[in-house]
Amino acid sequence: AHIAGLVATVARAVHHAHQRGVLHRDLKPANILLDGAGQPQVTDFGIAKLLAGDGSGPLSMTVLGTPGYMAPEQAAGGTQLTTAADVFSLGAILYRLLTSHPPFEAPTPVATLQQVIEREPAAPRSCNATIDRDLETICLKCLNKDPQRRYQSAEALADDLERWLADEPITARPVSHAERIWRWCRRKPLVAALWFGLAAAMVVG
């Protein structure tokens, strides 16, 4: 829960930057510092780029960023990046916090970039079986190779993490009607107990 809350706070800070036309491009654990109150602060905007009006920004063919945490379109030296690149990096940070290693890791930076572009990350639960399935789903949605299939904003990621923290259905995947009822019962056990008691009494009657 602490990890999800921390990444949600970071995601909201990144969204704040995006709203002001700034793309970070180098989000990674080393650039997230905790202040005296234990709150995360996003630092090192050294390679940040101003976004164009359409949410994209020019980028030269020189690859800038940290290989294990950059989006595939950034690793490939694309000419334009969108806020989806930072969403990918937020997912990579969440992956690192959940599994203790980045989603892509190789002996050399070039080999790592190749993994980012060509390979799918191992499911977090394959590294740590105690990770909640919905939290894994949130993480992997961020790490989708297709920018259009990630969260459409860092704010949307933060919202889903906060839904998970509140034990509410996440938007990253469809939730069955039965699961929605189960989650509601977990959030409101007293009301659920009364409801099921009434239903049982009606059946017996």
GROMACS .gro file of C-alpha atoms in nm:
model
  205
    1ALA     CA    1   0.000   0.000   0.000
    2HIS     CA    2   0.286   0.237   0.081
    3ILE     CA    3   0.439   0.178  -0.262
    4ALA     CA    4   0.111   0.244  -0.442
    5GLY     CA    5   0.054   0.562  -0.243
    6LEU     CA    6   0.404   0.686  -0.313
    7VAL     CA    7   0.379   0.627  -0.689
    8ALA     CA    8   0.034   0.788  -0.697
    9THR     CA    9   0.180   1.102  -0.539
   10VAL     CA   10   0.467   1.104  -0.788
   11ALA     CA   11   0.224   1.053  -1.077
   12ARG     CA   12   0.022   1.356  -0.968
   13ALA     CA   13   0.339   1.565  -0.952
   14VAL     CA   14   0.432   1.449  -1.304
   15HIS     CA   15   0.082   1.532  -1.427
   16HIS     CA   16   0.124   1.880  -1.277
   17ALA     CA   17   0.439   1.922  -1.490
   18HIS     CA   18   0.262   1.788  -1.799
   19GLN     CA   19  -0.020   2.038  -1.754
   20ARG     CA   20   0.243   2.310  -1.770
   21GLY     CA   21   0.395   2.170  -2.088
   22VAL     CA   22   0.695   1.991  -1.935
   23LEU     CA   23   0.793   1.632  -2.021
   24HIS     CA   24   1.048   1.491  -1.773
   25ARG     CA   25   1.200   1.213  -1.993
   26ASP     CA   26   1.421   1.068  -1.717
   27LEU     CA   27   1.194   0.947  -1.440
   28LYS     CA   28   1.364   0.680  -1.229
   29PRO     CA   29   1.399   0.592  -0.859
   30ALA     CA   30   1.717   0.800  -0.822
   31ASN     CA   31   1.522   1.110  -0.929
   32ILE     CA   32   1.252   1.061  -0.666
   33LEU     CA   33   1.366   1.200  -0.330
   34LEU     CA   34   1.180   1.183   0.001
   35ASP     CA   35   1.154   1.504   0.203
   36GLY     CA   36   1.159   1.533   0.581
   37ALA     CA   37   0.791   1.438   0.599
   38GLY     CA   38   0.847   1.128   0.389
   39GLN     CA   39   0.676   1.279   0.085
   40PRO     CA   40   0.826   1.208  -0.260
   41GLN     CA   41   0.968   1.495  -0.463
   42VAL     CA   42   1.043   1.468  -0.835
   43THR     CA   43   1.389   1.604  -0.915
   44ASP     CA   44   1.641   1.638  -1.199
   45PHE     CA   45   1.461   1.799  -1.491
   46GLY     CA   46   1.797   1.824  -1.669
   47ILE     CA   47   1.675   1.664  -1.991
   48ALA     CA   48   1.313   1.774  -1.960
   49LYS     CA   49   1.153   1.899  -2.281
   50LEU     CA   50   0.878   2.149  -2.344
   51LEU     CA   51   0.575   1.990  -2.508
   52ALA     CA   52   0.409   2.126  -2.818
   53GLY     CA   53   0.046   2.228  -2.804
   54ASP     CA   54  -0.065   1.880  -2.910
   55GLY     CA   55   0.113   1.715  -2.615
   56SER     CA   56   0.418   1.607  -2.815
   57GLY     CA   57   0.768   1.747  -2.829
   58PRO     CA   58   1.062   1.732  -3.072
   59LEU     CA   59   1.346   1.493  -2.993
   60SER     CA   60   1.670   1.443  -3.181
   61MET     CA   61   1.794   1.097  -3.278
   62THR     CA   62   2.025   1.106  -2.976
   63VAL     CA   63   1.879   0.877  -2.711
   64LEU     CA   64   1.857   1.055  -2.377
   65GLY     CA   65   1.745   0.898  -2.050
   66THR     CA   66   1.809   0.592  -1.836
   67PRO     CA   67   1.780   0.267  -2.040
   68GLY     CA   68   1.600   0.054  -1.782
   69TYR     CA   69   1.326   0.312  -1.726
   70MET     CA   70   1.265   0.474  -2.064
   71ALA     CA   71   0.974   0.407  -2.297
   72PRO     CA   72   1.038   0.201  -2.614
   73GLU     CA   73   0.959   0.497  -2.839
   74GLN     CA   74   1.220   0.697  -2.646
   75ALA     CA   75   1.471   0.410  -2.659
   76ALA     CA   76   1.424   0.389  -3.035
   77GLY     CA   77   1.520   0.756  -3.073
   78GLY     CA   78   1.180   0.862  -3.201
   79THR     CA   79   1.139   1.214  -3.332
   80GLN     CA   80   0.848   1.292  -3.101
   81LEU     CA   81   0.749   1.188  -2.750
   82THR     CA   82   0.423   1.236  -2.564
   83THR     CA   83   0.330   1.228  -2.198
   84ALA     CA   84   0.285   0.850  -2.245
   85ALA     CA   85   0.665   0.821  -2.226
   86ASP     CA   86   0.663   0.951  -1.868
   87VAL     CA   87   0.370   0.719  -1.786
   88PHE     CA   88   0.585   0.427  -1.902
   89SER     CA   89   0.866   0.543  -1.674
   90LEU     CA   90   0.627   0.569  -1.380
   91GLY     CA   91   0.528   0.209  -1.448
   92ALA     CA   92   0.894   0.110  -1.453
   93ILE     CA   93   0.944   0.279  -1.115
   94LEU     CA   94   0.641   0.094  -0.976
   95TYR     CA   95   0.783  -0.231  -1.117
   96ARG     CA   96   1.119  -0.163  -0.949
   97LEU     CA   97   0.956  -0.094  -0.613
   98LEU     CA   98   0.744  -0.409  -0.635
   99THR     CA   99   1.011  -0.652  -0.757
  100SER     CA  100   1.342  -0.491  -0.646
  101HIS     CA  101   1.470  -0.467  -1.004
  102PRO     CA  102   1.380  -0.267  -1.318
  103PRO     CA  103   1.158  -0.424  -1.586
  104PHE     CA  104   1.449  -0.435  -1.830
  105GLU     CA  105   1.806  -0.507  -1.728
  106ALA     CA  106   2.107  -0.625  -1.929
  107PRO     CA  107   2.489  -0.613  -1.897
  108THR     CA  108   2.519  -0.307  -2.124
  109PRO     CA  109   2.304   0.002  -2.189
  110VAL     CA  110   2.267  -0.093  -2.557
  111ALA     CA  111   2.146  -0.443  -2.467
  112THR     CA  112   1.902  -0.293  -2.218
  113LEU     CA  113   1.765  -0.057  -2.483
  114GLN     CA  114   1.717  -0.354  -2.713
  115GLN     CA  115   1.514  -0.530  -2.443
  116VAL     CA  116   1.302  -0.218  -2.392
  117ILE     CA  117   1.220  -0.206  -2.762
  118GLU     CA  118   1.174  -0.578  -2.833
  119ARG     CA  119   1.080  -0.768  -2.515
  120GLU     CA  120   0.783  -0.774  -2.282
  121PRO     CA  121   0.866  -0.737  -1.912
  122ALA     CA  122   0.826  -1.042  -1.691
  123ALA     CA  123   0.503  -1.029  -1.493
  124PRO     CA  124   0.575  -0.878  -1.150
  125ARG     CA  125   0.401  -1.172  -0.980
  126SER     CA  126   0.651  -1.409  -1.142
  127CYS     CA  127   0.917  -1.224  -0.941
  128ASN     CA  128   0.712  -1.181  -0.624
  129ALA     CA  129   0.399  -1.394  -0.584
  130THR     CA  130   0.271  -1.175  -0.298
  131ILE     CA  131   0.202  -0.881  -0.533
  132ASP     CA  132  -0.170  -0.816  -0.573
  133ARG     CA  133  -0.300  -0.907  -0.919
  134ASP     CA  134  -0.469  -0.569  -0.972
  135LEU     CA  135  -0.152  -0.382  -0.879
  136GLU     CA  136   0.035  -0.598  -1.130
  137THR     CA  137  -0.229  -0.510  -1.391
  138ILE     CA  138  -0.183  -0.137  -1.325
  139CYS     CA  139   0.194  -0.173  -1.357
  140LEU     CA  140   0.181  -0.368  -1.684
  141LYS     CA  141  -0.070  -0.125  -1.838
  142CYS     CA  142   0.190   0.150  -1.789
  143LEU     CA  143   0.455  -0.070  -1.955
  144ASN     CA  144   0.256  -0.146  -2.269
  145LYS     CA  145   0.471  -0.108  -2.581
  146ASP     CA  146   0.191   0.086  -2.750
  147PRO     CA  147   0.166   0.438  -2.603
  148GLN     CA  148  -0.206   0.447  -2.688
  149ARG     CA  149  -0.272   0.147  -2.463
  150ARG     CA  150  -0.109   0.296  -2.155
  151TYR     CA  151  -0.290   0.529  -1.917
  152GLN     CA  152  -0.372   0.840  -2.115
  153SER     CA  153  -0.229   1.062  -1.842
  154ALA     CA  154  -0.023   1.039  -1.525
  155GLU     CA  155  -0.334   1.158  -1.344
  156ALA     CA  156  -0.529   0.855  -1.472
  157LEU     CA  157  -0.255   0.630  -1.332
  158ALA     CA  158  -0.274   0.806  -0.996
  159ASP     CA  159  -0.653   0.768  -0.997
  160ASP     CA  160  -0.629   0.393  -1.057
  161LEU     CA  161  -0.368   0.349  -0.785
  162GLU     CA  162  -0.594   0.533  -0.545
  163ARG     CA  163  -0.886   0.312  -0.647
  164TRP     CA  164  -0.670   0.012  -0.563
  165LEU     CA  165  -0.579   0.163  -0.226
  166ALA     CA  166  -0.949   0.217  -0.154
  167ASP     CA  167  -1.022  -0.145  -0.256
  168GLU     CA  168  -1.235  -0.026  -0.545
  169PRO     CA  169  -1.240  -0.176  -0.899
  170ILE     CA  170  -0.957  -0.046  -1.115
  171THR     CA  171  -1.009   0.072  -1.472
  172ALA     CA  172  -0.710  -0.116  -1.614
  173ARG     CA  173  -0.922  -0.425  -1.678
  174PRO     CA  174  -1.290  -0.515  -1.675
  175VAL     CA  175  -1.417  -0.637  -1.340
  176SER     CA  176  -1.694  -0.895  -1.321
  177HIS     CA  177  -2.024  -0.814  -1.149
  178ALA     CA  178  -1.950  -1.077  -0.884
  179GLU     CA  179  -1.611  -0.922  -0.810
  180ARG     CA  180  -1.765  -0.576  -0.778
  181ILE     CA  181  -2.009  -0.715  -0.518
  182TRP     CA  182  -1.725  -0.887  -0.330
  183ARG     CA  183  -1.516  -0.568  -0.319
  184TRP     CA  184  -1.819  -0.368  -0.200
  185CYS     CA  185  -1.876  -0.623   0.077
  186ARG     CA  186  -1.513  -0.591   0.185
  187ARG     CA  187  -1.543  -0.211   0.201
  188LYS     CA  188  -1.878  -0.212   0.384
  189PRO     CA  189  -1.883  -0.534   0.593
  190LEU     CA  190  -2.158  -0.420   0.833
  191VAL     CA  191  -2.396  -0.315   0.558
  192ALA     CA  192  -2.318  -0.633   0.366
  193ALA     CA  193  -2.384  -0.848   0.674
  194LEU     CA  194  -2.722  -0.681   0.726
  195TRP     CA  195  -2.810  -0.720   0.359
  196PHE     CA  196  -2.719  -1.089   0.348
  197GLY     CA  197  -2.897  -1.145   0.681
  198LEU     CA  198  -3.213  -0.993   0.537
  199ALA     CA  199  -3.180  -1.199   0.220
  200ALA     CA  200  -3.132  -1.517   0.424
  201ALA     CA  201  -3.439  -1.436   0.636
  202MET     CA  202  -3.646  -1.385   0.323
  203VAL     CA  203  -3.528  -1.720   0.182
  204VAL     CA  204  -3.607  -1.901   0.508
  205GLY     CA  205  -3.944  -1.727   0.530
   0.00000   0.00000   0.00000
